[in-house]
Coordinates of C-alpha atoms and ligand atoms in Angstrom, one line a residue:
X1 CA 43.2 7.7 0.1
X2 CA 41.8 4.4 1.7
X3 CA 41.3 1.4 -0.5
X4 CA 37.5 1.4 -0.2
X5 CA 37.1 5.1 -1.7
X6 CA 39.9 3.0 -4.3
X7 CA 37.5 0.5 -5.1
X8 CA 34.3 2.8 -5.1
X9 CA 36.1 5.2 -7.3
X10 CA 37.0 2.6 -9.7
X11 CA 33.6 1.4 -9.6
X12 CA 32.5 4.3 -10.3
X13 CA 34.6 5.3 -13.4
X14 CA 34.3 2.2 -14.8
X15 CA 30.3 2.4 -14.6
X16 CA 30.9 5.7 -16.4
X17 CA 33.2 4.6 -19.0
X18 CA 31.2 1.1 -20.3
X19 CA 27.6 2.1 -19.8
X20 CA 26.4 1.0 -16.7
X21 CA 26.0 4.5 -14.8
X22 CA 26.1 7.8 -15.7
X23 CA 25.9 10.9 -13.2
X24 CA 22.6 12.7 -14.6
X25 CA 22.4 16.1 -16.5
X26 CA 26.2 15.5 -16.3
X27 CA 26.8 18.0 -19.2
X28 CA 25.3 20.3 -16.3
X29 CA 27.6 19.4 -14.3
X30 CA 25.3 16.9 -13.0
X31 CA 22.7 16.9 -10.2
X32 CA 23.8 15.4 -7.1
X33 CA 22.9 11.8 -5.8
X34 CA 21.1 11.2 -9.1
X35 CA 22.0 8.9 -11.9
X36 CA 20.8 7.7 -15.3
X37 CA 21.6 3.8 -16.0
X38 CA 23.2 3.4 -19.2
X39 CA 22.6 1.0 -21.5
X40 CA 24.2 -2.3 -19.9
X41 CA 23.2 -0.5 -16.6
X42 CA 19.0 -0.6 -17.7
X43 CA 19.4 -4.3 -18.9
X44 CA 20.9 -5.7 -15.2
X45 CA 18.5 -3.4 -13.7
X46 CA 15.9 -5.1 -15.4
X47 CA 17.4 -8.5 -14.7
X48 CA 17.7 -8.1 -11.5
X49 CA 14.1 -7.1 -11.1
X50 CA 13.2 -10.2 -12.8
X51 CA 15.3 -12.7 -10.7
X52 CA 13.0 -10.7 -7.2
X53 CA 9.8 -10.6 -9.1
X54 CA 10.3 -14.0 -10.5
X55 CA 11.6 -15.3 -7.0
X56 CA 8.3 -13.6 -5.2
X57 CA 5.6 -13.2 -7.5
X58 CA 5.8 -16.1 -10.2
X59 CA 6.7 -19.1 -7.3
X60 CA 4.9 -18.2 -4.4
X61 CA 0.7 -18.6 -5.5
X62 CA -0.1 -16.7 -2.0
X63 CA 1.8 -13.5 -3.6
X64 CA 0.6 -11.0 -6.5
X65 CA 1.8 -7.9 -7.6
X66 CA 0.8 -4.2 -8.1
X67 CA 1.9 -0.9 -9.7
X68 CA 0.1 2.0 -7.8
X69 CA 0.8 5.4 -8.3
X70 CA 3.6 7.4 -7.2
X71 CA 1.5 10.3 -6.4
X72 CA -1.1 9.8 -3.3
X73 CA -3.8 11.3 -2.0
X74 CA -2.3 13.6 0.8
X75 CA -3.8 11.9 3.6
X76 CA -1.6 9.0 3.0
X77 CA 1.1 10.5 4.3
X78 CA -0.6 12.0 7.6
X79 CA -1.8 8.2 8.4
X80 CA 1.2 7.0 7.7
X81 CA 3.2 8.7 9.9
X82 CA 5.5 10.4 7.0
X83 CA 4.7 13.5 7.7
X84 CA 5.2 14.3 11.2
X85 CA 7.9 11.3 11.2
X86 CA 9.8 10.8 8.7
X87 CA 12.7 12.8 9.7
X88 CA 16.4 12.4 10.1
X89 CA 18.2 14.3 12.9
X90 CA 20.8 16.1 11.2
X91 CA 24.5 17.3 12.6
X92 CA 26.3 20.2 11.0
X93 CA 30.2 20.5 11.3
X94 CA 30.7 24.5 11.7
X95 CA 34.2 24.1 10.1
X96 CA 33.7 22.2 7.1
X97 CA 30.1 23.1 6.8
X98 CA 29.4 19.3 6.3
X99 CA 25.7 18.0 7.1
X100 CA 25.8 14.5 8.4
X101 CA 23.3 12.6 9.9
X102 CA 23.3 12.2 13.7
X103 CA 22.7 8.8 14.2
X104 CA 25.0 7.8 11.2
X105 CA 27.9 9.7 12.7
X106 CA 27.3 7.2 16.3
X107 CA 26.8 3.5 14.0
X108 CA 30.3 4.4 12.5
X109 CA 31.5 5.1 16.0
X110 CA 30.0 1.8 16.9
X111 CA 31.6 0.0 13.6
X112 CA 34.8 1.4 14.4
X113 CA 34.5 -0.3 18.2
X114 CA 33.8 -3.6 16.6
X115 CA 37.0 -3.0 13.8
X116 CA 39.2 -2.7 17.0
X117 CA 37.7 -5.9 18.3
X118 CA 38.1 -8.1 14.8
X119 CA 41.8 -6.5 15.1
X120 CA 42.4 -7.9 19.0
X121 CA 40.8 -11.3 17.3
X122 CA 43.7 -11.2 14.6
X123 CA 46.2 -10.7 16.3
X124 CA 45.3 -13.0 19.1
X125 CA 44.9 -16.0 16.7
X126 CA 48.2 -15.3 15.3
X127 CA 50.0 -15.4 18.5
X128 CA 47.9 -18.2 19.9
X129 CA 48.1 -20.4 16.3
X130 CA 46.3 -23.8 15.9
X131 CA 44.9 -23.4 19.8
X132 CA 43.3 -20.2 19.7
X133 CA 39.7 -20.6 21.3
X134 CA 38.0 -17.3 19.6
X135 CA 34.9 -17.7 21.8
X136 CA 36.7 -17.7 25.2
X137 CA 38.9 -15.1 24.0
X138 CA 35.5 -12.9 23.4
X139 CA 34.6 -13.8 26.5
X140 CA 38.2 -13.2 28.6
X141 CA 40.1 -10.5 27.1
X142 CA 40.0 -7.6 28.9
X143 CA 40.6 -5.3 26.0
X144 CA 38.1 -6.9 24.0
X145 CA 35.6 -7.1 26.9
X146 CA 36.4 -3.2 27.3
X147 CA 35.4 -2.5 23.6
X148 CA 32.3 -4.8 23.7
X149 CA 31.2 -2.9 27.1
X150 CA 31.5 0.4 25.3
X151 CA 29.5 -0.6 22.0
X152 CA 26.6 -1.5 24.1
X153 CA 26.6 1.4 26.4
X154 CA 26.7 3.4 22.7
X155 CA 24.2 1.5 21.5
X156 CA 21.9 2.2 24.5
X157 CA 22.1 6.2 24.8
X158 CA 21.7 6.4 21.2
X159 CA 18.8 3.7 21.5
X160 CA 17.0 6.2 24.2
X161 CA 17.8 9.4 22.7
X162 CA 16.3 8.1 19.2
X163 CA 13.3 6.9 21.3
X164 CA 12.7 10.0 23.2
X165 CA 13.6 11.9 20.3
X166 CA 15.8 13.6 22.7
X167 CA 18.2 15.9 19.8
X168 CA 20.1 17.5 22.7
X169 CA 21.0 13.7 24.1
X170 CA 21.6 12.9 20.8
X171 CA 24.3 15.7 20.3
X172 CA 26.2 15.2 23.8
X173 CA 26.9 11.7 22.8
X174 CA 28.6 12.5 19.7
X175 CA 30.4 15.3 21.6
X176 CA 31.4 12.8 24.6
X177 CA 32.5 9.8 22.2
X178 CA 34.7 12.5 20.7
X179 CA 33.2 12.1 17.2
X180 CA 35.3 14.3 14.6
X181 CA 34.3 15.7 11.0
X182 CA 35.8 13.1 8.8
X183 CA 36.8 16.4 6.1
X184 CA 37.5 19.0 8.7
X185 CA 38.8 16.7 11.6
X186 CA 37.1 19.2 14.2
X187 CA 35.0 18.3 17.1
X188 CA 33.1 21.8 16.4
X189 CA 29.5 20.6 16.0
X190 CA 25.5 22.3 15.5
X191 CA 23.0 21.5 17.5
X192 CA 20.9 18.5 16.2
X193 CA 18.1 18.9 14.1
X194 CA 15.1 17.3 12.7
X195 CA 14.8 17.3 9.0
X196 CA 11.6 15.8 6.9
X197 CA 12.8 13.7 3.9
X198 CA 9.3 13.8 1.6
X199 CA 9.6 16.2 -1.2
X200 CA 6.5 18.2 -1.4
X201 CA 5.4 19.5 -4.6
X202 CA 1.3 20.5 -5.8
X203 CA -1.4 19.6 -7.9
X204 CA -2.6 21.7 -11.0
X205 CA -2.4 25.5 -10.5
X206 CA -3.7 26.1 -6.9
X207 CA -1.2 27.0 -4.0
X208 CA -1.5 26.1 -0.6
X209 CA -1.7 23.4 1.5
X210 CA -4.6 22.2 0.6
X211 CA -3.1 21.0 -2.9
X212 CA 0.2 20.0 -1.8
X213 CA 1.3 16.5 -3.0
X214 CA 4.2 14.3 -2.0
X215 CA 6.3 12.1 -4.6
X216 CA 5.8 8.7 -2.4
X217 CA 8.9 8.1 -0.4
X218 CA 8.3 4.2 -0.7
X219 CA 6.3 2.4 -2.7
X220 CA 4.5 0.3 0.4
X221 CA 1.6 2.6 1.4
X222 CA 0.1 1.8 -2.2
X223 CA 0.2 -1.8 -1.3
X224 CA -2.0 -1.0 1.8
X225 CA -4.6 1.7 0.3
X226 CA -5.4 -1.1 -2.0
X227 CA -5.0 -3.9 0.3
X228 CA -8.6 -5.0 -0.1
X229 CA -9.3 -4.0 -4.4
X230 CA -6.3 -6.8 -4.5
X231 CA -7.7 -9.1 -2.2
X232 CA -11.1 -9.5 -3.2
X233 CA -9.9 -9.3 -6.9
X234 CA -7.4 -11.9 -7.0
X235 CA -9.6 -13.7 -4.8
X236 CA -6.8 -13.8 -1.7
X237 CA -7.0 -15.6 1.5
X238 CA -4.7 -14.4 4.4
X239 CA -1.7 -15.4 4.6
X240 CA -0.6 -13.3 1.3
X241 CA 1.2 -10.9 0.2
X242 CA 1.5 -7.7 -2.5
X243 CA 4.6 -7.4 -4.4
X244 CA 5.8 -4.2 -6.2
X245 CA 8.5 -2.5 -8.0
X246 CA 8.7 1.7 -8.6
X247 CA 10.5 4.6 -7.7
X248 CA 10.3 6.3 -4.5
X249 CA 11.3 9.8 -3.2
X250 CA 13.6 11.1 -0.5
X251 CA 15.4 14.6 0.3
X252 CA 18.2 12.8 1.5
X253 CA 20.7 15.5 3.2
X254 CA 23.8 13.2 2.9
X255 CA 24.0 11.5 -0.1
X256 CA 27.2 10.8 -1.2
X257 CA 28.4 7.1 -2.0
X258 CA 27.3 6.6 -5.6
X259 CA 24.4 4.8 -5.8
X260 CA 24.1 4.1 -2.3
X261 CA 21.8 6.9 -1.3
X262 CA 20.1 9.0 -4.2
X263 CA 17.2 11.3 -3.9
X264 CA 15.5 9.5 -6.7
X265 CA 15.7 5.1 -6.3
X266 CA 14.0 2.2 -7.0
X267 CA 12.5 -0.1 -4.6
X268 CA 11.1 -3.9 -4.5
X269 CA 8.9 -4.3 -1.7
X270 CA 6.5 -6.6 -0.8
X271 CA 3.8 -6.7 2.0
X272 CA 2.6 -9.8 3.3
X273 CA -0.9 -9.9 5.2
X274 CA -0.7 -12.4 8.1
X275 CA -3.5 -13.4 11.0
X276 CA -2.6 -11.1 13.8
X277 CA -0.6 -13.3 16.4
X278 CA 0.9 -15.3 13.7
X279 CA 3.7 -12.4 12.3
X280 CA 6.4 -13.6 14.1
X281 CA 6.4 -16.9 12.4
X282 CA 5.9 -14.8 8.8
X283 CA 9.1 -12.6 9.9
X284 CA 11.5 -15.7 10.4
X285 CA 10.1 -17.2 7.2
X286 CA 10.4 -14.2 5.4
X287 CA 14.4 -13.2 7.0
X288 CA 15.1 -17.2 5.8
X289 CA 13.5 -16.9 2.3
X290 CA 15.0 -13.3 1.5
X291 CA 18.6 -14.4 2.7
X292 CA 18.6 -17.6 0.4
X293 CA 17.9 -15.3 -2.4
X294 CA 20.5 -13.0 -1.9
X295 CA 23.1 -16.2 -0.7
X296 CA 22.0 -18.5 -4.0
X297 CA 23.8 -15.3 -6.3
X298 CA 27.2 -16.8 -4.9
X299 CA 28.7 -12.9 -4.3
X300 CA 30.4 -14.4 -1.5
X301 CA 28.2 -15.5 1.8
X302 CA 30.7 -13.5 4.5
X303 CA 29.5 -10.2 2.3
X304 CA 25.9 -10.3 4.3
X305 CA 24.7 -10.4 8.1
X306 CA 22.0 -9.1 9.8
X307 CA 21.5 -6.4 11.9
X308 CA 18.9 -5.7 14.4
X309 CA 18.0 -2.7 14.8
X310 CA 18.7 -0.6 17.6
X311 CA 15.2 1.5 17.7
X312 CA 12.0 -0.2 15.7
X313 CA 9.9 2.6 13.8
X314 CA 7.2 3.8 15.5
X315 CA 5.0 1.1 13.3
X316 CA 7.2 -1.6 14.7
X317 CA 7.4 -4.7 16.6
X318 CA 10.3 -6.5 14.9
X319 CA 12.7 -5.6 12.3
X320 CA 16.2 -6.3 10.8
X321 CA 18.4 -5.2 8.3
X322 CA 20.3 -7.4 5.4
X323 CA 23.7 -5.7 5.0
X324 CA 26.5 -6.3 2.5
X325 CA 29.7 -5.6 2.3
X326 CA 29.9 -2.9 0.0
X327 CA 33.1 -1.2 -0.4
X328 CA 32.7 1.1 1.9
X329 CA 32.3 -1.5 4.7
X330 CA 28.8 -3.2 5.8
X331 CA 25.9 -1.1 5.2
X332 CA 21.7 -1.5 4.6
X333 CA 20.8 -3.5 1.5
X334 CA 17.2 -4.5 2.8
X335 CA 14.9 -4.4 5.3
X336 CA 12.6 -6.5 6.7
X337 CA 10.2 -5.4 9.3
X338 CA 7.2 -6.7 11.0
X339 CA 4.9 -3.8 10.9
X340 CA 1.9 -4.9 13.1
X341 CA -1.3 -3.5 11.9
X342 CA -0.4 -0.2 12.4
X343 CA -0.7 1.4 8.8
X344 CA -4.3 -0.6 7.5
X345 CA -5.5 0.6 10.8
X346 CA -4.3 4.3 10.7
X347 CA -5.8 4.1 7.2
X348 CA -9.2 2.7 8.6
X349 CA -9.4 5.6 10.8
X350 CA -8.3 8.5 8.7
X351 CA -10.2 7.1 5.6
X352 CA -13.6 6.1 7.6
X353 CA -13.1 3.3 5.0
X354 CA -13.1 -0.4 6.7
X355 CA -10.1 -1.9 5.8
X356 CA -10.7 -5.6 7.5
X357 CA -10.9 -9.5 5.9
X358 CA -13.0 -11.8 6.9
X359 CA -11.1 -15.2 8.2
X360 CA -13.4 -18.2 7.1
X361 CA -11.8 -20.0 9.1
X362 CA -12.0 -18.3 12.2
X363 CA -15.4 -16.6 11.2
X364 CA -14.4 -13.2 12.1
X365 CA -13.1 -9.9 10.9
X366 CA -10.1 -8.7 12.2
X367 CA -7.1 -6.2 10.9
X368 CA -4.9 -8.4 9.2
X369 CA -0.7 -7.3 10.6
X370 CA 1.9 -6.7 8.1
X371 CA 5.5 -8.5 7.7
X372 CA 7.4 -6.2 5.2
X373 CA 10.4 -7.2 2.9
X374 CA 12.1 -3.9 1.3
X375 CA 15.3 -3.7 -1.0
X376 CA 16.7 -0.8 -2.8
X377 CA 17.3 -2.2 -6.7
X378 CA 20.0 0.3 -6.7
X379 CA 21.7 -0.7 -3.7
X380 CA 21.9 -4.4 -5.2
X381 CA 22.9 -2.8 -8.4
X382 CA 25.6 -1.7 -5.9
X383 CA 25.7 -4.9 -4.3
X384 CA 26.4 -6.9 -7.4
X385 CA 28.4 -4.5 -9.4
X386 CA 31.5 -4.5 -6.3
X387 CA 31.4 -8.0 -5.6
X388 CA 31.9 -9.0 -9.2
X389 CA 34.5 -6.0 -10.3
X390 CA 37.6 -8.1 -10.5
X391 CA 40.9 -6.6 -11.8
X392 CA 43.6 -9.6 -12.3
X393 CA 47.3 -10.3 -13.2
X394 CA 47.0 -12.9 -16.4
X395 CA 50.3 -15.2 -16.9
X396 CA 51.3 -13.0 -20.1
X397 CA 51.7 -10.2 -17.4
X398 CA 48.6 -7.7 -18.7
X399 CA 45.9 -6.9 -16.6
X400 CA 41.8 -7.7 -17.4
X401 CA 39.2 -6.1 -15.3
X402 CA 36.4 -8.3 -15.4
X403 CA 32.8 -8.1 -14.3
X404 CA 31.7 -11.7 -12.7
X405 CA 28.5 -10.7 -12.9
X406 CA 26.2 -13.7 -11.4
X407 CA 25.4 -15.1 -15.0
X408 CA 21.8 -15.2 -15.2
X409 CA 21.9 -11.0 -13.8
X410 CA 24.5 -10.1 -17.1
X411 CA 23.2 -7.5 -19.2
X412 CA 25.0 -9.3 -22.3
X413 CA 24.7 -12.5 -22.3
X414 CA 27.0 -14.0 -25.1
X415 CA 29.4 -12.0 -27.3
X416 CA 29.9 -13.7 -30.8
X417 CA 32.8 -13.4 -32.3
X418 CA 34.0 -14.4 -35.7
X419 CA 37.9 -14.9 -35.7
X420 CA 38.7 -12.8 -39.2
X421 CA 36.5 -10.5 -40.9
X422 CA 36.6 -12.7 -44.0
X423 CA 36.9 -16.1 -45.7
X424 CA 32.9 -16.4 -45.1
X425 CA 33.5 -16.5 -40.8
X426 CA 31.3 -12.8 -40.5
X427 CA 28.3 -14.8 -42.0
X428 CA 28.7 -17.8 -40.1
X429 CA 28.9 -15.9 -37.0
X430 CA 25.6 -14.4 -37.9
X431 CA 23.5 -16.7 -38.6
X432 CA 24.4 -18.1 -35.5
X433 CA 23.8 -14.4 -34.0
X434 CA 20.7 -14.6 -35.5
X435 CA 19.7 -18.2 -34.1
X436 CA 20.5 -17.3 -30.1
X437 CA 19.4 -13.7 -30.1
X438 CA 15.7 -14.7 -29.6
X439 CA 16.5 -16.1 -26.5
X440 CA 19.6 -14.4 -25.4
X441 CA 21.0 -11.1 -25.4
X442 CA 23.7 -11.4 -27.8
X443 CA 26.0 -9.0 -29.2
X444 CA 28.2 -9.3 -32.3
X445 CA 31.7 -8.3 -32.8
X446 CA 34.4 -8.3 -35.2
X447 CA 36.1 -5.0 -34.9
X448 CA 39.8 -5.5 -33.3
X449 CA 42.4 -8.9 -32.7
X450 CA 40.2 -11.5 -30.3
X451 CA 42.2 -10.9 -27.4
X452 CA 41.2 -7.0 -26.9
X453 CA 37.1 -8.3 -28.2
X454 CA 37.7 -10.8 -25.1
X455 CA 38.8 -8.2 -23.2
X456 CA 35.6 -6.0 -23.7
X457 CA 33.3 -8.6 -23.1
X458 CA 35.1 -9.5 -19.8
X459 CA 34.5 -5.6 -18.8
X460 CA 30.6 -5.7 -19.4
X461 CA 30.5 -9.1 -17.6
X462 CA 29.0 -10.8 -20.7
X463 CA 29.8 -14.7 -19.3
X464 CA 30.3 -16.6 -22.6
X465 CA 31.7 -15.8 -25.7
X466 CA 31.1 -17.9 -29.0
X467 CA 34.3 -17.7 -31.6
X468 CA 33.8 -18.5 -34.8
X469 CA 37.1 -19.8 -36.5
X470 CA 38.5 -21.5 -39.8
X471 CA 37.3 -25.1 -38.6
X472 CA 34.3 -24.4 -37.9
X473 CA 32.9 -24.1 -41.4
X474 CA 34.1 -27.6 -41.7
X475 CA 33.5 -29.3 -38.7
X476 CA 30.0 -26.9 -37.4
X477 CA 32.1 -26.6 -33.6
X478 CA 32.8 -23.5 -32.2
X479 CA 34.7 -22.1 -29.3
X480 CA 32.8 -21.5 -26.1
X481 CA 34.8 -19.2 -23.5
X482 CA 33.8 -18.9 -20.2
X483 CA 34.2 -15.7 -19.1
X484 CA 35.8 -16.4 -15.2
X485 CA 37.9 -19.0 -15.8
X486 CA 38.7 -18.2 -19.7
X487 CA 38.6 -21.8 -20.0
X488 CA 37.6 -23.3 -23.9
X489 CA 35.9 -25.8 -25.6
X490 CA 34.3 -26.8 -28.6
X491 CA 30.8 -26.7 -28.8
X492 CA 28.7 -28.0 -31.5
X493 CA 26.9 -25.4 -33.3
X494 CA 23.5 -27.5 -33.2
X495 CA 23.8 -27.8 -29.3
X496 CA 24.6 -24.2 -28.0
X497 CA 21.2 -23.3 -27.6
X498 CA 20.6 -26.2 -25.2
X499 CA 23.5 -25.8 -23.3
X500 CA 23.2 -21.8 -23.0
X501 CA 19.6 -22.4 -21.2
X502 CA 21.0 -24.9 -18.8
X503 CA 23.7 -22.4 -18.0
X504 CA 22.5 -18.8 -18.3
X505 CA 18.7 -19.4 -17.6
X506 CA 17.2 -18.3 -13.9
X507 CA 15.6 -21.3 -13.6
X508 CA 18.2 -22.8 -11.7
X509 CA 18.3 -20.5 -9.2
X510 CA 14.8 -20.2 -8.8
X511 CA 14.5 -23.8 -8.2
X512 CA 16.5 -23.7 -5.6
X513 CA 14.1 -21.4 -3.7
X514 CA 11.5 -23.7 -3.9
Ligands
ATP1 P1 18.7 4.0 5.4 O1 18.7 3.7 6.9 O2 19.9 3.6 4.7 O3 18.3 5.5 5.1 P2 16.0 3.1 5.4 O4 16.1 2.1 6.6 O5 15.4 4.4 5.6 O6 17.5 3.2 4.8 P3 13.8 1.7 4.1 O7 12.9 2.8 4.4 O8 13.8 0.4 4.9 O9 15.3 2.3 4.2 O10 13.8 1.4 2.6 C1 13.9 0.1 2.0 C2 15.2 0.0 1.2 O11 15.2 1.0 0.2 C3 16.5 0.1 1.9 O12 16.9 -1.1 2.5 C4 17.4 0.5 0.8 O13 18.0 -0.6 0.1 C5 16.6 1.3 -0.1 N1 16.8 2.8 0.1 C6 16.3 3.6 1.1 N2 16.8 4.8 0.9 C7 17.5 4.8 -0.2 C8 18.2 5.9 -0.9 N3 18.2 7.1 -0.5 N4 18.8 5.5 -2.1 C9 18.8 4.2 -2.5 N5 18.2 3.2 -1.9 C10 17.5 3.5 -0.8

């Protein structure tokens, strides 16, 4: 087994086993590429909800938020484009009867081209030492030239075959790059084809078309139906954007990887409303703004890059990808796309409605374009969850796995801990339990030696814990442990409050964003 499926496994049963992530309906057996969060998993759900909505919403005036509806009127999804294009081209393997998505199969073809070319770089700088030049290696080596050539020539049948939506194309490159069934390890493919990803359901008791429904497969197009009741009630003025949070929909066909794909997920997007001409500008700002807030968590800057994508939508004109390194290699975590006016004004025209702002500046009315951030709260669930799992070889030879959750994100915040269950410590421990908990998410515990109530802690990711000992009903100091380190020191009772905000509070990451 490779060391990513390892590290996702353990991820996985680890999630299971202290409350983060359950599979759903599991005493069913479970239903596949759904989940239930647990009860740490719903409280850094919620956190990290907070630190986007927070980071969009609360500090930027020019952005408000809205919860629309998960069910639409129909029509939204023929003016949107969802449903005669929101399809994936889909690749059977006759031998292991495995679905996989066409233009999946060719990226990991592509990845593994640019894993062969990290590997030339290794190995070159180790021969070369202290001299190597990497960027006239990249540009000399015939090997690496070789691979580079082949990535773009990839890149540019697939780019043409997606365009054209050309299946057949699509097909005879995986055949001709020699792509094999990663279960069966056979080169016996299906013809490619198109599958829609809405699931369809209806309204009330009538059949028929007429009354069937969609669950929204993203929350955006509620942002644009009610583009102008949120403009002329919050009183906007273009530039500005709509923020929201909700579940969306999709019949993924291959979705395996946790968390990574589900049928059922949660996204944040936001749509921001920009004079048309000006959306390039917005789509820089926006890429800057949304990278800083992913780099400010400290998971590790080399876990992200952007990726360009190879074929824009059909609503289009510039878009990019933020991927992370999750453990199984570099993948989506969020999208950012500049989506001209493509939607307001499909909407205008199937609606009859006029879907315009007037620019007092410019004293006209025009179709405002669309710049479009979009992340999947699971996949930074995901995203947060593997960079912080940590298993690590302490001095006394035992193991700890710790979660080094980015501190403001934990779901527990402090555990407190009296030493002993006796000589009055349990009621110290409370009251100061019952001082913090109003502004923290506390948990007490006294069941078990210290050492394994550290080690619990340290598995939930909870960053400090507060331990109440002997001396500390004579002197009113207690022991503060920091959770990554496992450093100590002695805190005065009377000043933990103060110093908890100015270490577990958001603000400070927030005010870097401003
Ligand atoms: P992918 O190419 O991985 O299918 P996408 O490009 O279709 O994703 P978008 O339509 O841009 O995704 O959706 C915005 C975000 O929603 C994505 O960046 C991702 O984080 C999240 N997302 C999309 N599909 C899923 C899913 N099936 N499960 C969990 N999160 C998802």
């Amino acid at each position: 087994m490779s060391s990513s499926e390892d590290v996702l496994k353990s991820l996985v049963s680890h999630s299971k086993e202290y409350g983060f992530v359950f599979p759903s309906s599991e005493i069913y057996d479970g239903l596949s590429a759904t989940y239930d969060y647990g009860p740490y998993g719903v409280d850094l759900k919620n956190n990290i909800k907070a630190y986007w909505w927070k980071a969009m919403v609360q500090i930027h005036s020019n952005l408000v938020g809205l919860d629309s509806a998960i069910f639409m009127h129909p029509t939204t999804w023929k003016a949107s484009g969802h449903v005669d294009a929101f399809n994936d081209p889909l690749i059977d393997n006759k031998d292991s009867k495995k679905r996989y998505r066409a233009d999946v199969l060719i990226e990991e073809h592509i990845e593994k081209l640019r894993l062969k070319i990290e590997k030339e770089i290794e190995k070159a700088a180790q021969r070369f030492g202290e001299s190597f030049d990497r960027d006239m290696y990249l540009k000399t080596n015939p090997r690496v030239l070789g691979y580079a050539e082949e990535m773009k020539q990839v890149r540019t049948r697939m780019k043409s075959a997606l365009e054209e939506g050309n299946l057949e194309a699509l097909r005879n490159l995986i055949v001709d790059l020699g792509v094999v069934c990663p279960l069966s390890g056979s080169k016996n493919w299906t013809e490619v084809r198109q599958f829609n990803l809405m699931f369809a359901t209806e309204l009330g008791s009538v059949s028929g078309e007429a009354s069937t429904i969609y669950l929204r497969p993203e929350t955006a197009q509620g942002s644009y139906v009610n583009f102008l009741n949120v403009q002329k009630s919050a009183r906007m003025k273009i530039p500005f954007g709509i923020a929201q949070i909700g579940k969306a929909f999709r019949n993924e066909i291959i979705a395996r990887q946790f968390i990574f794909r589900m049928r059922e997920f949660e996204q944040m997007e936001m749509q921001f409303f920009v004079r048309p001409g000006t959306e390039m500008e917005w789509f820089e700002y926006w890429k800057a703004f949304r990278i800083k807030w992913h780099a400010i968590l400290g998971l590790g800057d080399s876990n992200y890059r952007f990726h360009d994508h190879i074929k824009l939508a059909h609503y289009a004109n510039a878009a990019t990808d933020i991927e992370f390194n999750f453990p199984m290699g570099f993948k989506e975590l969020e999208g950012i796309h500049s989506r001209t006016d493509f939607d307001l004004k499909a909407h205008e025209s199937f609606s009859g409605r006029k879907l315009q702002y007037f620019d007092p500046e410019l004293q006209e009315s025009y179709i405002p374009y669309v710049v479009e951030t979009a992340i999947g709260l699971d996949r930074m669930f995901l995203a947060v969850l593997s960079a912080s799992y940590k298993e690590e070889q302490l001095e006394d030879g035992s193991l700890r796995t710790v979660l080094a959750i980015p501190r403001c994100l934990a779901p527990v915040k402090l555990g407190i801990l009296p030493l002993v269950k006796k000589d009055g410590l349990p009621e110290l421990a409370m009251s100061i339990f019952n001082a913090l908990r109003l502004d923290f998410t506390c948990q007490y515990d006294e069941k078990d030696a210290i050492g394994k109530r550290y080690r619990r802690q340290d598995a939930i990711g909870t960053p400090y814990c507060i331990t109440i000992d002997h001396q500390s009903l004579d002197d009113g100091m207690v022991t503060l442990r920091d959770r990554d380190s496992m450093n100590q020191e002695r805190i005065a009772i009377n000043d933990l409050k103060l110093l908890l905000h100015e270490r577990l509070d958001m603000s400070s990451l927030l005010q870097q964003l401003i």
